[in-house]
Structures are given as structure tokens and as C-alpha cells.
PDB file of C-alpha atoms (C1' of nucleotides) in Angstrom:
ATOM      1  CA  MET A   1     128.499   7.674 163.853  1.00  0.00           C
ATOM      2  CA  SER A   2     129.207  11.359 163.637  1.00  0.00           C
ATOM      3  CA  ALA A   3     127.814  13.694 161.034  1.00  0.00           C
ATOM      4  CA  ASP A   4     130.943  14.899 159.313  1.00  0.00           C
ATOM      5  CA  LEU A   5     129.361  16.175 156.134  1.00  0.00           C
ATOM      6  CA  LYS A   6     126.161  18.212 156.258  1.00  0.00           C
ATOM      7  CA  ILE A   7     124.914  19.239 152.847  1.00  0.00           C
ATOM      8  CA  ALA A   8     121.990  21.472 151.900  1.00  0.00           C
ATOM      9  CA  THR A   9     120.296  22.204 148.597  1.00  0.00           C
ATOM     10  CA  TRP A  10     118.149  25.298 148.083  1.00  0.00           C
ATOM     11  CA  ASN A  11     116.544  26.979 145.104  1.00  0.00           C
ATOM     12  CA  VAL A  12     116.782  30.542 146.437  1.00  0.00           C
ATOM     13  CA  ASN A  13     115.010  32.371 143.563  1.00  0.00           C
ATOM     14  CA  SER A  14     117.656  35.134 143.307  1.00  0.00           C
ATOM     15  CA  VAL A  15     120.627  34.958 145.664  1.00  0.00           C
ATOM     16  CA  ARG A  16     120.926  38.754 145.813  1.00  0.00           C
ATOM     17  CA  THR A  17     117.291  39.280 146.792  1.00  0.00           C
ATOM     18  CA  ARG A  18     117.492  36.380 149.255  1.00  0.00           C
ATOM     19  CA  ILE A  19     120.917  37.018 150.777  1.00  0.00           C
ATOM     20  CA  GLY A  20     119.513  37.743 154.257  1.00  0.00           C
ATOM     21  CA  ASN A  21     117.384  34.583 154.303  1.00  0.00           C
ATOM     22  CA  VAL A  22     120.294  32.480 153.087  1.00  0.00           C
ATOM     23  CA  LEU A  23     122.829  33.830 155.601  1.00  0.00           C
ATOM     24  CA  LYS A  24     120.329  33.284 158.433  1.00  0.00           C
ATOM     25  CA  CYS A  25     119.779  29.685 157.404  1.00  0.00           C
ATOM     26  CA  LEU A  26     123.513  29.017 157.089  1.00  0.00           C
ATOM     27  CA  ALA A  27     124.128  30.504 160.556  1.00  0.00           C
ATOM     28  CA  GLU A  28     121.457  28.252 162.062  1.00  0.00           C
ATOM     29  CA  GLU A  29     122.073  25.011 160.172  1.00  0.00           C
ATOM     30  CA  LYS A  30     125.819  25.312 159.619  1.00  0.00           C
ATOM     31  CA  PRO A  31     125.943  23.063 156.548  1.00  0.00           C
ATOM     32  CA  ASP A  32     129.416  22.214 155.264  1.00  0.00           C
ATOM     33  CA  VAL A  33     128.281  22.250 151.653  1.00  0.00           C
ATOM     34  CA  VAL A  34     125.422  24.160 150.036  1.00  0.00           C
ATOM     35  CA  CYS A  35     124.043  23.664 146.527  1.00  0.00           C
ATOM     36  CA  LEU A  36     122.196  26.773 145.343  1.00  0.00           C
ATOM     37  CA  GLN A  37     119.907  27.061 142.331  1.00  0.00           C
ATOM     38  CA  GLU A  38     118.279  29.991 140.544  1.00  0.00           C
ATOM     39  CA  ILE A  39     120.869  32.459 141.774  1.00  0.00           C
ATOM     40  CA  LYS A  40     119.678  34.701 138.895  1.00  0.00           C
ATOM     41  CA  CYS A  41     122.897  36.654 138.552  1.00  0.00           C
ATOM     42  CA  GLN A  42     126.065  36.642 136.531  1.00  0.00           C
ATOM     43  CA  THR A  43     129.094  34.966 138.081  1.00  0.00           C
ATOM     44  CA  GLU A  44     130.794  38.297 138.874  1.00  0.00           C
ATOM     45  CA  GLN A  45     127.625  39.559 140.609  1.00  0.00           C
ATOM     46  CA  PHE A  46     127.580  36.657 143.089  1.00  0.00           C
ATOM     47  CA  PRO A  47     127.831  37.792 146.744  1.00  0.00           C
ATOM     48  CA  TYR A  48     131.176  36.053 147.332  1.00  0.00           C
ATOM     49  CA  LEU A  49     132.224  38.211 150.296  1.00  0.00           C
ATOM     50  CA  GLU A  50     129.173  37.450 152.420  1.00  0.00           C
ATOM     51  CA  PHE A  51     129.718  33.705 152.062  1.00  0.00           C
ATOM     52  CA  GLU A  52     133.502  33.853 152.369  1.00  0.00           C
ATOM     53  CA  ASP A  53     133.038  35.741 155.649  1.00  0.00           C
ATOM     54  CA  MET A  54     131.187  32.660 156.923  1.00  0.00           C
ATOM     55  CA  GLY A  55     134.049  30.397 155.898  1.00  0.00           C
ATOM     56  CA  TYR A  56     132.760  29.112 152.561  1.00  0.00           C
ATOM     57  CA  ASN A  57     134.655  28.599 149.339  1.00  0.00           C
ATOM     58  CA  CYS A  58     132.440  29.398 146.359  1.00  0.00           C
ATOM     59  CA  ALA A  59     132.103  27.780 142.948  1.00  0.00           C
ATOM     60  CA  VAL A  60     129.663  29.702 140.756  1.00  0.00           C
ATOM     61  CA  LEU A  61     128.117  29.225 137.323  1.00  0.00           C
ATOM     62  CA  GLY A  62     126.054  32.352 136.768  1.00  0.00           C
ATOM     63  CA  GLN A  63     123.836  33.642 133.993  1.00  0.00           C
ATOM     64  CA  LYS A  64     122.192  37.000 133.395  1.00  0.00           C
ATOM     65  CA  SER A  65     118.617  37.205 134.730  1.00  0.00           C
ATOM     66  CA  TYR A  66     117.767  33.519 134.844  1.00  0.00           C
ATOM     67  CA  ASN A  67     118.947  30.159 136.135  1.00  0.00           C
ATOM     68  CA  GLY A  68     122.430  30.060 137.674  1.00  0.00           C
ATOM     69  CA  VAL A  69     123.823  27.518 140.147  1.00  0.00           C
ATOM     70  CA  ALA A  70     126.508  27.595 142.824  1.00  0.00           C
ATOM     71  CA  ILE A  71     128.218  25.389 145.385  1.00  0.00           C
ATOM     72  CA  LEU A  72     129.445  26.686 148.747  1.00  0.00           C
ATOM     73  CA  SER A  73     131.913  24.525 150.657  1.00  0.00           C
ATOM     74  CA  LYS A  74     133.766  24.826 153.950  1.00  0.00           C
ATOM     75  CA  PHE A  75     136.135  22.216 152.529  1.00  0.00           C
ATOM     76  CA  ALA A  76     138.545  22.924 149.710  1.00  0.00           C
ATOM     77  CA  ILE A  77     137.068  22.718 146.221  1.00  0.00           C
ATOM     78  CA  GLU A  78     139.469  20.603 144.196  1.00  0.00           C
ATOM     79  CA  GLU A  79     137.993  20.601 140.719  1.00  0.00           C
ATOM     80  CA  THR A  80     134.912  21.974 139.045  1.00  0.00           C
ATOM     81  CA  LEU A  81     132.859  21.059 135.979  1.00  0.00           C
ATOM     82  CA  PRO A  82     130.649  23.980 134.898  1.00  0.00           C
ATOM     83  CA  GLY A  83     127.833  22.712 132.696  1.00  0.00           C
ATOM     84  CA  LEU A  84     126.256  19.338 131.974  1.00  0.00           C
ATOM     85  CA  PRO A  85     128.146  17.398 129.273  1.00  0.00           C
ATOM     86  CA  GLY A  86     126.379  16.219 126.154  1.00  0.00           C
ATOM     87  CA  ASP A  87     125.373  19.423 124.367  1.00  0.00           C
ATOM     88  CA  ALA A  88     127.976  22.130 123.770  1.00  0.00           C
ATOM     89  CA  SER A  89     125.266  24.466 122.429  1.00  0.00           C
ATOM     90  CA  ASP A  90     123.362  24.512 125.756  1.00  0.00           C
ATOM     91  CA  GLU A  91     123.999  27.931 127.293  1.00  0.00           C
ATOM     92  CA  GLN A  92     121.656  27.676 130.277  1.00  0.00           C
ATOM     93  CA  ALA A  93     123.469  27.673 133.638  1.00  0.00           C
ATOM     94  CA  ARG A  94     121.810  24.666 135.272  1.00  0.00           C
ATOM     95  CA  TYR A  95     124.612  22.304 136.316  1.00  0.00           C
ATOM     96  CA  LEU A  96     127.762  22.748 138.369  1.00  0.00           C
ATOM     97  CA  GLU A  97     129.826  19.853 139.678  1.00  0.00           C
ATOM     98  CA  CYS A  98     132.842  19.895 141.935  1.00  0.00           C
ATOM     99  CA  VAL A  99     134.980  17.634 144.061  1.00  0.00           C
ATOM    100  CA  ILE A 100     135.313  18.711 147.667  1.00  0.00           C
ATOM    101  CA  ALA A 101     137.990  17.540 150.079  1.00  0.00           C
ATOM    102  CA  ALA A 102     135.780  16.305 152.920  1.00  0.00           C
ATOM    103  CA  ASN A 103     137.155  15.003 156.226  1.00  0.00           C
ATOM    104  CA  LYS A 104     137.348  11.375 155.155  1.00  0.00           C
ATOM    105  CA  GLY A 105     138.194  11.861 151.507  1.00  0.00           C
ATOM    106  CA  PRO A 106     136.902  13.411 148.309  1.00  0.00           C
ATOM    107  CA  VAL A 107     133.171  13.755 147.646  1.00  0.00           C
ATOM    108  CA  ARG A 108     131.795  14.705 144.241  1.00  0.00           C
ATOM    109  CA  VAL A 109     128.871  17.128 144.486  1.00  0.00           C
ATOM    110  CA  ALA A 110     126.627  18.631 141.805  1.00  0.00           C
ATOM    111  CA  SER A 111     124.124  21.483 142.057  1.00  0.00           C
ATOM    112  CA  ILE A 112     121.261  20.782 139.662  1.00  0.00           C
ATOM    113  CA  TYR A 113     118.541  23.051 138.301  1.00  0.00           C
ATOM    114  CA  LEU A 114     116.584  20.789 135.991  1.00  0.00           C
ATOM    115  CA  PRO A 115     114.460  22.549 133.344  1.00  0.00           C
ATOM    116  CA  ASN A 116     110.783  23.130 134.119  1.00  0.00           C
ATOM    117  CA  GLY A 117     109.572  22.012 130.695  1.00  0.00           C
ATOM    118  CA  ASN A 118     106.198  23.771 130.541  1.00  0.00           C
ATOM    119  CA  PRO A 119     104.187  23.965 128.460  1.00  0.00           C
ATOM    120  CA  LYS A 120     104.361  20.324 127.470  1.00  0.00           C
ATOM    121  CA  THR A 121     103.441  21.040 123.837  1.00  0.00           C
ATOM    122  CA  THR A 122     106.527  23.170 123.196  1.00  0.00           C
ATOM    123  CA  GLU A 123     110.239  22.715 122.601  1.00  0.00           C
ATOM    124  CA  LYS A 124     110.730  23.517 126.305  1.00  0.00           C
ATOM    125  CA  PHE A 125     109.463  20.052 127.150  1.00  0.00           C
ATOM    126  CA  ASP A 126     111.808  18.476 124.582  1.00  0.00           C
ATOM    127  CA  TYR A 127     114.669  20.418 126.146  1.00  0.00           C
ATOM    128  CA  LYS A 128     113.709  19.122 129.589  1.00  0.00           C
ATOM    129  CA  LEU A 129     113.659  15.496 128.409  1.00  0.00           C
ATOM    130  CA  ARG A 130     116.943  15.869 126.501  1.00  0.00           C
ATOM    131  CA  TRP A 131     118.494  17.458 129.582  1.00  0.00           C
ATOM    132  CA  MET A 132     117.335  14.528 131.716  1.00  0.00           C
ATOM    133  CA  GLN A 133     118.815  12.086 129.195  1.00  0.00           C
ATOM    134  CA  ARG A 134     122.126  13.965 129.356  1.00  0.00           C
ATOM    135  CA  LEU A 135     121.996  13.857 133.151  1.00  0.00           C
ATOM    136  CA  ARG A 136     121.391  10.113 133.014  1.00  0.00           C
ATOM    137  CA  GLU A 137     124.363   9.579 130.692  1.00  0.00           C
ATOM    138  CA  HIS A 138     126.632  11.735 132.827  1.00  0.00           C
ATOM    139  CA  ALA A 139     125.502  10.122 136.082  1.00  0.00           C
ATOM    140  CA  LYS A 140     126.181   6.728 134.534  1.00  0.00           C
ATOM    141  CA  SER A 141     129.784   7.717 133.852  1.00  0.00           C
ATOM    142  CA  LEU A 142     130.226   9.201 137.345  1.00  0.00           C
ATOM    143  CA  LEU A 143     128.853   6.089 139.057  1.00  0.00           C
ATOM    144  CA  LYS A 144     131.683   4.088 137.482  1.00  0.00           C
ATOM    145  CA  PHE A 145     134.101   5.827 139.869  1.00  0.00           C
ATOM    146  CA  GLU A 146     132.370   3.968 142.725  1.00  0.00           C
ATOM    147  CA  GLU A 147     132.951   6.951 145.002  1.00  0.00           C
ATOM    148  CA  PRO A 148     130.696   9.154 147.134  1.00  0.00           C
ATOM    149  CA  LEU A 149     128.577  11.202 144.721  1.00  0.00           C
ATOM    150  CA  ILE A 150     125.789  13.605 145.657  1.00  0.00           C
ATOM    151  CA  LEU A 151     123.509  15.161 143.011  1.00  0.00           C
ATOM    152  CA  ALA A 152     121.385  17.755 144.785  1.00  0.00           C
ATOM    153  CA  GLY A 153     118.944  20.286 143.489  1.00  0.00           C
ATOM    154  CA  ASP A 154     115.628  21.327 142.011  1.00  0.00           C
ATOM    155  CA  TYR A 155     114.643  18.394 139.783  1.00  0.00           C
ATOM    156  CA  ASN A 156     111.312  19.897 138.674  1.00  0.00           C
ATOM    157  CA  VAL A 157     109.791  16.409 138.855  1.00  0.00           C
ATOM    158  CA  ILE A 158     106.708  15.337 140.815  1.00  0.00           C
ATOM    159  CA  ALA A 159     107.905  11.764 141.074  1.00  0.00           C
ATOM    160  CA  LYS A 160     104.677  10.316 142.501  1.00  0.00           C
ATOM    161  CA  ASP A 161     101.173  11.465 143.309  1.00  0.00           C
ATOM    162  CA  GLY A 162     101.977  11.772 147.025  1.00  0.00           C
ATOM    163  CA  HIS A 163     104.514  14.480 146.178  1.00  0.00           C
ATOM    164  CA  CYS A 164     101.759  17.026 145.486  1.00  0.00           C
ATOM    165  CA  TRP A 165      98.607  18.071 147.277  1.00  0.00           C
ATOM    166  CA  ASP A 166      96.290  17.226 144.365  1.00  0.00           C
ATOM    167  CA  PRO A 167      97.455  15.173 141.359  1.00  0.00           C
ATOM    168  CA  ALA A 168      94.442  16.313 139.332  1.00  0.00           C
ATOM    169  CA  VAL A 169      95.842  19.863 139.254  1.00  0.00           C
ATOM    170  CA  TRP A 170      99.134  18.652 137.762  1.00  0.00           C
ATOM    171  CA  VAL A 171      97.906  15.996 135.368  1.00  0.00           C
ATOM    172  CA  ASP A 172      98.816  17.970 132.233  1.00  0.00           C
ATOM    173  CA  ASP A 173     101.963  19.512 133.691  1.00  0.00           C
ATOM    174  CA  ALA A 174     105.509  18.836 132.507  1.00  0.00           C
ATOM    175  CA  LEU A 175     106.559  18.140 136.129  1.00  0.00           C
ATOM    176  CA  MET A 176     104.273  15.109 136.289  1.00  0.00           C
ATOM    177  CA  ALA A 177     104.380  13.864 132.686  1.00  0.00           C
ATOM    178  CA  ASP A 178     104.918  10.129 132.184  1.00  0.00           C
ATOM    179  CA  GLU A 179     108.109  10.845 130.206  1.00  0.00           C
ATOM    180  CA  THR A 180     109.423  13.044 133.032  1.00  0.00           C
ATOM    181  CA  ARG A 181     108.665  10.415 135.655  1.00  0.00           C
ATOM    182  CA  ALA A 182     110.259   7.718 133.513  1.00  0.00           C
ATOM    183  CA  GLU A 183     113.495   9.701 133.179  1.00  0.00           C
ATOM    184  CA  PHE A 184     113.578  10.378 136.924  1.00  0.00           C
ATOM    185  CA  ALA A 185     112.971   6.687 137.647  1.00  0.00           C
ATOM    186  CA  ALA A 186     115.811   5.840 135.248  1.00  0.00           C
ATOM    187  CA  LEU A 187     118.213   7.724 137.537  1.00  0.00           C
ATOM    188  CA  HIS A 188     117.141   5.402 140.349  1.00  0.00           C
ATOM    189  CA  TRP A 189     117.599   2.281 138.214  1.00  0.00           C
ATOM    190  CA  LEU A 190     121.089   3.497 137.343  1.00  0.00           C
ATOM    191  CA  GLY A 191     121.916   3.177 141.013  1.00  0.00           C
ATOM    192  CA  LEU A 192     121.192   6.588 142.516  1.00  0.00           C
ATOM    193  CA  ASP A 193     119.305   6.560 145.814  1.00  0.00           C
ATOM    194  CA  ASN A 194     117.032   9.353 147.015  1.00  0.00           C
ATOM    195  CA  ALA A 195     117.944  10.595 150.509  1.00  0.00           C
ATOM    196  CA  TRP A 196     114.371  11.482 151.456  1.00  0.00           C
ATOM    197  CA  GLN A 197     112.992   8.112 150.390  1.00  0.00           C
ATOM    198  CA  ILE A 198     115.641   6.258 152.390  1.00  0.00           C
ATOM    199  CA  LYS A 199     115.492   8.145 155.685  1.00  0.00           C
ATOM    200  CA  ASP A 200     111.897   9.417 155.818  1.00  0.00           C
ATOM    201  CA  GLY A 201     109.751   8.652 152.809  1.00  0.00           C
ATOM    202  CA  ARG A 202     106.542  10.319 154.003  1.00  0.00           C
ATOM    203  CA  ASP A 203     104.243  11.720 151.341  1.00  0.00           C
ATOM    204  CA  HIS A 204     102.964  15.313 151.333  1.00  0.00           C
ATOM    205  CA  GLN A 205     106.213  16.781 152.697  1.00  0.00           C
ATOM    206  CA  TYR A 206     106.695  19.612 150.242  1.00  0.00           C
ATOM    207  CA  THR A 207     109.719  21.670 149.186  1.00  0.00           C
ATOM    208  CA  PHE A 208     107.933  24.258 147.008  1.00  0.00           C
ATOM    209  CA  TRP A 209     104.813  26.364 147.453  1.00  0.00           C
ATOM    210  CA  ASP A 210     103.714  28.786 144.727  1.00  0.00           C
ATOM    211  CA  TYR A 211     103.590  32.449 145.695  1.00  0.00           C
ATOM    212  CA  GLN A 212     100.098  32.607 144.224  1.00  0.00           C
ATOM    213  CA  ARG A 213      96.657  31.542 145.470  1.00  0.00           C
ATOM    214  CA  GLY A 214      97.750  31.372 149.109  1.00  0.00           C
ATOM    215  CA  ALA A 215      99.501  28.090 148.400  1.00  0.00           C
ATOM    216  CA  TRP A 216     101.678  28.241 151.528  1.00  0.00           C
ATOM    217  CA  ASN A 217      98.800  28.912 153.925  1.00  0.00           C
ATOM    218  CA  LYS A 218      96.786  26.077 152.390  1.00  0.00           C
ATOM    219  CA  ASP A 219      99.844  23.788 152.251  1.00  0.00           C
ATOM    220  CA  HIS A 220      99.329  23.390 148.519  1.00  0.00           C
ATOM    221  CA  GLY A 221     102.917  22.401 147.782  1.00  0.00           C
ATOM    222  CA  ILE A 222     104.963  19.974 145.745  1.00  0.00           C
ATOM    223  CA  HIS A 223     108.048  17.928 146.598  1.00  0.00           C
ATOM    224  CA  ILE A 224     110.512  18.562 143.771  1.00  0.00           C
ATOM    225  CA  ASP A 225     113.871  19.268 145.458  1.00  0.00           C
ATOM    226  CA  HIS A 226     115.929  16.130 145.971  1.00  0.00           C
ATOM    227  CA  ILE A 227     119.279  14.788 147.106  1.00  0.00           C
ATOM    228  CA  LEU A 228     120.301  11.788 144.990  1.00  0.00           C
ATOM    229  CA  MET A 229     123.386   9.734 145.872  1.00  0.00           C
ATOM    230  CA  SER A 230     125.667   6.926 144.808  1.00  0.00           C
ATOM    231  CA  PRO A 231     125.669   3.793 147.022  1.00  0.00           C
ATOM    232  CA  GLN A 232     128.999   4.925 148.510  1.00  0.00           C
ATOM    233  CA  ALA A 233     127.220   8.010 149.859  1.00  0.00           C
ATOM    234  CA  SER A 234     123.906   6.302 150.537  1.00  0.00           C
ATOM    235  CA  ASP A 235     125.609   3.827 152.888  1.00  0.00           C
ATOM    236  CA  ARG A 236     126.834   6.789 154.955  1.00  0.00           C
ATOM    237  CA  LEU A 237     123.572   8.762 155.036  1.00  0.00           C
ATOM    238  CA  LEU A 238     122.568   9.671 158.603  1.00  0.00           C
ATOM    239  CA  ASP A 239     119.451  11.776 158.241  1.00  0.00           C
ATOM    240  CA  VAL A 240     117.548  14.175 156.015  1.00  0.00           C
ATOM    241  CA  LYS A 241     115.122  16.995 156.659  1.00  0.00           C
ATOM    242  CA  ILE A 242     113.169  19.705 154.882  1.00  0.00           C
ATOM    243  CA  ALA A 243     113.683  23.189 156.388  1.00  0.00           C
ATOM    244  CA  ARG A 244     110.101  24.279 155.766  1.00  0.00           C
ATOM    245  CA  GLU A 245     110.237  27.057 158.373  1.00  0.00           C
ATOM    246  CA  THR A 246     112.199  29.209 155.898  1.00  0.00           C
ATOM    247  CA  ARG A 247     109.023  29.515 153.769  1.00  0.00           C
ATOM    248  CA  ALA A 248     107.324  31.488 156.585  1.00  0.00           C
ATOM    249  CA  GLU A 249     109.954  34.248 156.639  1.00  0.00           C
ATOM    250  CA  GLU A 250     109.705  37.732 155.151  1.00  0.00           C
ATOM    251  CA  ARG A 251     110.152  37.677 151.377  1.00  0.00           C
ATOM    252  CA  PRO A 252     110.929  33.959 151.220  1.00  0.00           C
ATOM    253  CA  SER A 253     112.018  31.875 148.272  1.00  0.00           C
ATOM    254  CA  ASP A 254     109.198  29.740 146.914  1.00  0.00           C
ATOM    255  CA  HIS A 255     111.436  26.708 147.619  1.00  0.00           C
ATOM    256  CA  VAL A 256     112.855  25.565 150.978  1.00  0.00           C
ATOM    257  CA  PRO A 257     116.158  23.791 151.719  1.00  0.00           C
ATOM    258  CA  VAL A 258     116.569  20.027 151.867  1.00  0.00           C
ATOM    259  CA  ILE A 259     119.400  19.113 154.235  1.00  0.00           C
ATOM    260  CA  ALA A 260     121.173  15.765 154.630  1.00  0.00           C
ATOM    261  CA  SER A 261     123.926  14.612 156.984  1.00  0.00           C
ATOM    262  CA  PHE A 262     126.519  12.009 156.063  1.00  0.00           C
ATOM    263  CA  ASP A 263     129.301  10.145 157.807  1.00  0.00           C
ATOM    264  CA  LEU A 264     131.685  11.152 155.049  1.00  0.00           C
TER     265      LEU A 264
ATOM    266  C1'  DA B   1      91.113  30.160 129.190  1.00  0.00           C
ATOM    267  C1'  DT B   2      93.613  33.557 132.068  1.00  0.00           C
ATOM    268  C1'  DG B   3      95.484  35.756 136.067  1.00  0.00           C
ATOM    269  C1'  DC B   4      96.808  35.243 140.542  1.00  0.00           C
ATOM    270  C1'  DC B   5     102.820  36.342 142.830  1.00  0.00           C
ATOM    271  C1'  DA B   6     107.492  37.444 142.479  1.00  0.00           C
ATOM    272  C1'  DC B   7     111.590  37.384 140.080  1.00  0.00           C
ATOM    273  C1'  DC B   8     114.306  39.463 136.000  1.00  0.00           C
ATOM    274  C1'  DT B   9     115.625  44.018 133.075  1.00  0.00           C
ATOM    275  C1'  DT B  10     115.794  48.735 133.867  1.00  0.00           C
ATOM    276  C1'  DC B  11     111.312  52.638 134.759  1.00  0.00           C
ATOM    277  C1'  DA B  12     107.137  49.948 131.630  1.00  0.00           C
ATOM    278  C1'  DA B  13     105.697  46.228 130.898  1.00  0.00           C
ATOM    279  C1'  DG B  14     106.739  41.804 128.993  1.00  0.00           C
ATOM    280  C1'  DG B  15     109.344  37.228 129.813  1.00  0.00           C
ATOM    281  C1'  DT B  16     109.792  33.489 133.083  1.00  0.00           C
ATOM    282  C1'  DG B  17     108.741  30.268 136.530  1.00  0.00           C
ATOM    283  C1'  DA B  18     105.882  25.737 138.464  1.00  0.00           C
TER     284       DA B  18
END
DNA sequence: ATGCCACCTTCAAGGTGA
């Protein structure tokens, strides 16, 4: 089988600050589709020209200062849904969905920046759980299409103890709360597969290392960036990898890309 | 219990992240 659709997800922690790192990665990996999170700029401030010069179409849902998600695609972008349904009052730019015209037919792709939710005693945690419930409802409706669907992004969930270097450090954290894990598991029971779990599944393969406390040098990371898929995509999954080398660059993002290849 | 680092806005220092 040939890899006809290579898709990457990356929380870049400011696309303008990170533009050099991102362009370098795209030149090396040549993904067809890229889901970006935490672009931290308004839509009109997005560096469209740099990506268009590399052959990407851009769908962007920006926000001043915080959050912000985007999808880059070498294929035509046929329709877009900016924002997660279920709460018209939610103004945080954390969800962007589009349909891309891949080689063998349409593929629905979403770039997801799930709320952090800390501290757990505040309304931020309630917002996180409500957001996850909305994602579950929306995913349920999308799965009814029985088409290739890829939900990629920063889920801000430590799904199991082996996804962090020391569970004791995270025991009171919103990323590891029982309610958070239950909502993430519910996505799986809906019928969404996790690309990493299917093709690799090793523990202690992290996608985020804090800037503080020398976390990178000590490999004190967490695995919170994921590519979830419908069965119609899962059946065509070829391989997945974590591009951890990007964390060793000058002025890196605190997250690294997760990259999957599909026969789609 | 807090800051650590690095981002944001906009030039000083507080908000945010995980």
C-alpha cells in the first residue's frame, strides 16, 4: 500500500514565533495535511504566504493572544466548520473542521485544542468537561457518515499512567482527573481509534515537555497529542510517529508533531 | 505553597499554559 495521505498535528505555541521551526519540519516531512494548535494570533495575522508558497491551502480560526487552530492542506479544502457545535456562547478558538479532497475521496479532518482545565477546583475544569461532552456529541454525529474522519490535536489528557514520567506528580491535575479520563475513554467507546495505540502503543513516548525544570533534558514529558480516527480511516492507517527531534531545536515549541500516514 | 519558562499584550508586569 502507498501512503497517499500524510497528516501531522502540532501545537506550535505561537505560529508567528515558530514559523521557522514549522517551515523546516514541513520541508522535511512533507505532510499533505497539517493540524496546528495554539497559533496565538488573529485570523488575519496568520502567515498565509509562507505556507501558500509551500503549496498549502489554509483554513484558519484565529483568536487574539490565545488559542487558535488551523488546517493546512495540499488538497483542496471543500468545506469548513469553525468552532465546536453545542455552545454558541463559546468564543474560544479551539476547533476547526474541514473536508479535504484527498486522492481517493473526501476526508474530514479536525484540528483540536482541548481546554487544559486547571485548576481542577475552578470553572475552567467544568469548561473542559463540558467541551469534551460537546466533542463526544459532535463526534457521534460525524461517525454516522461512516466516512474517513480524523480528529487530531492537543487533547490535554494523560489517558493512562504510562503517558507521563511520574503519575504522582499529576495526580491532582486536570489532565489526569478521573472525569477527564472517562470522557477521553468515551470517545474510544464511540468508535474512534487512536493512531498511536494501534501502530505503536509504547508507553513513555511523550509529545510535550515543559519549558521549566529542565523537563526536556530529563525526559520528563507527557503524551497528550493524539490522532483519533473513524474505522474507515483506521483501516487505512499505515504508520504513526512522534517527531521528537523538533523539541531539541532553537526556541522550540513545548509540544512536538505527531505524524500519521494513511492509504486514503 | 510558589516559582521555575515562554508565550501573549505592548514597554511593565500580569495572565496563561500544563
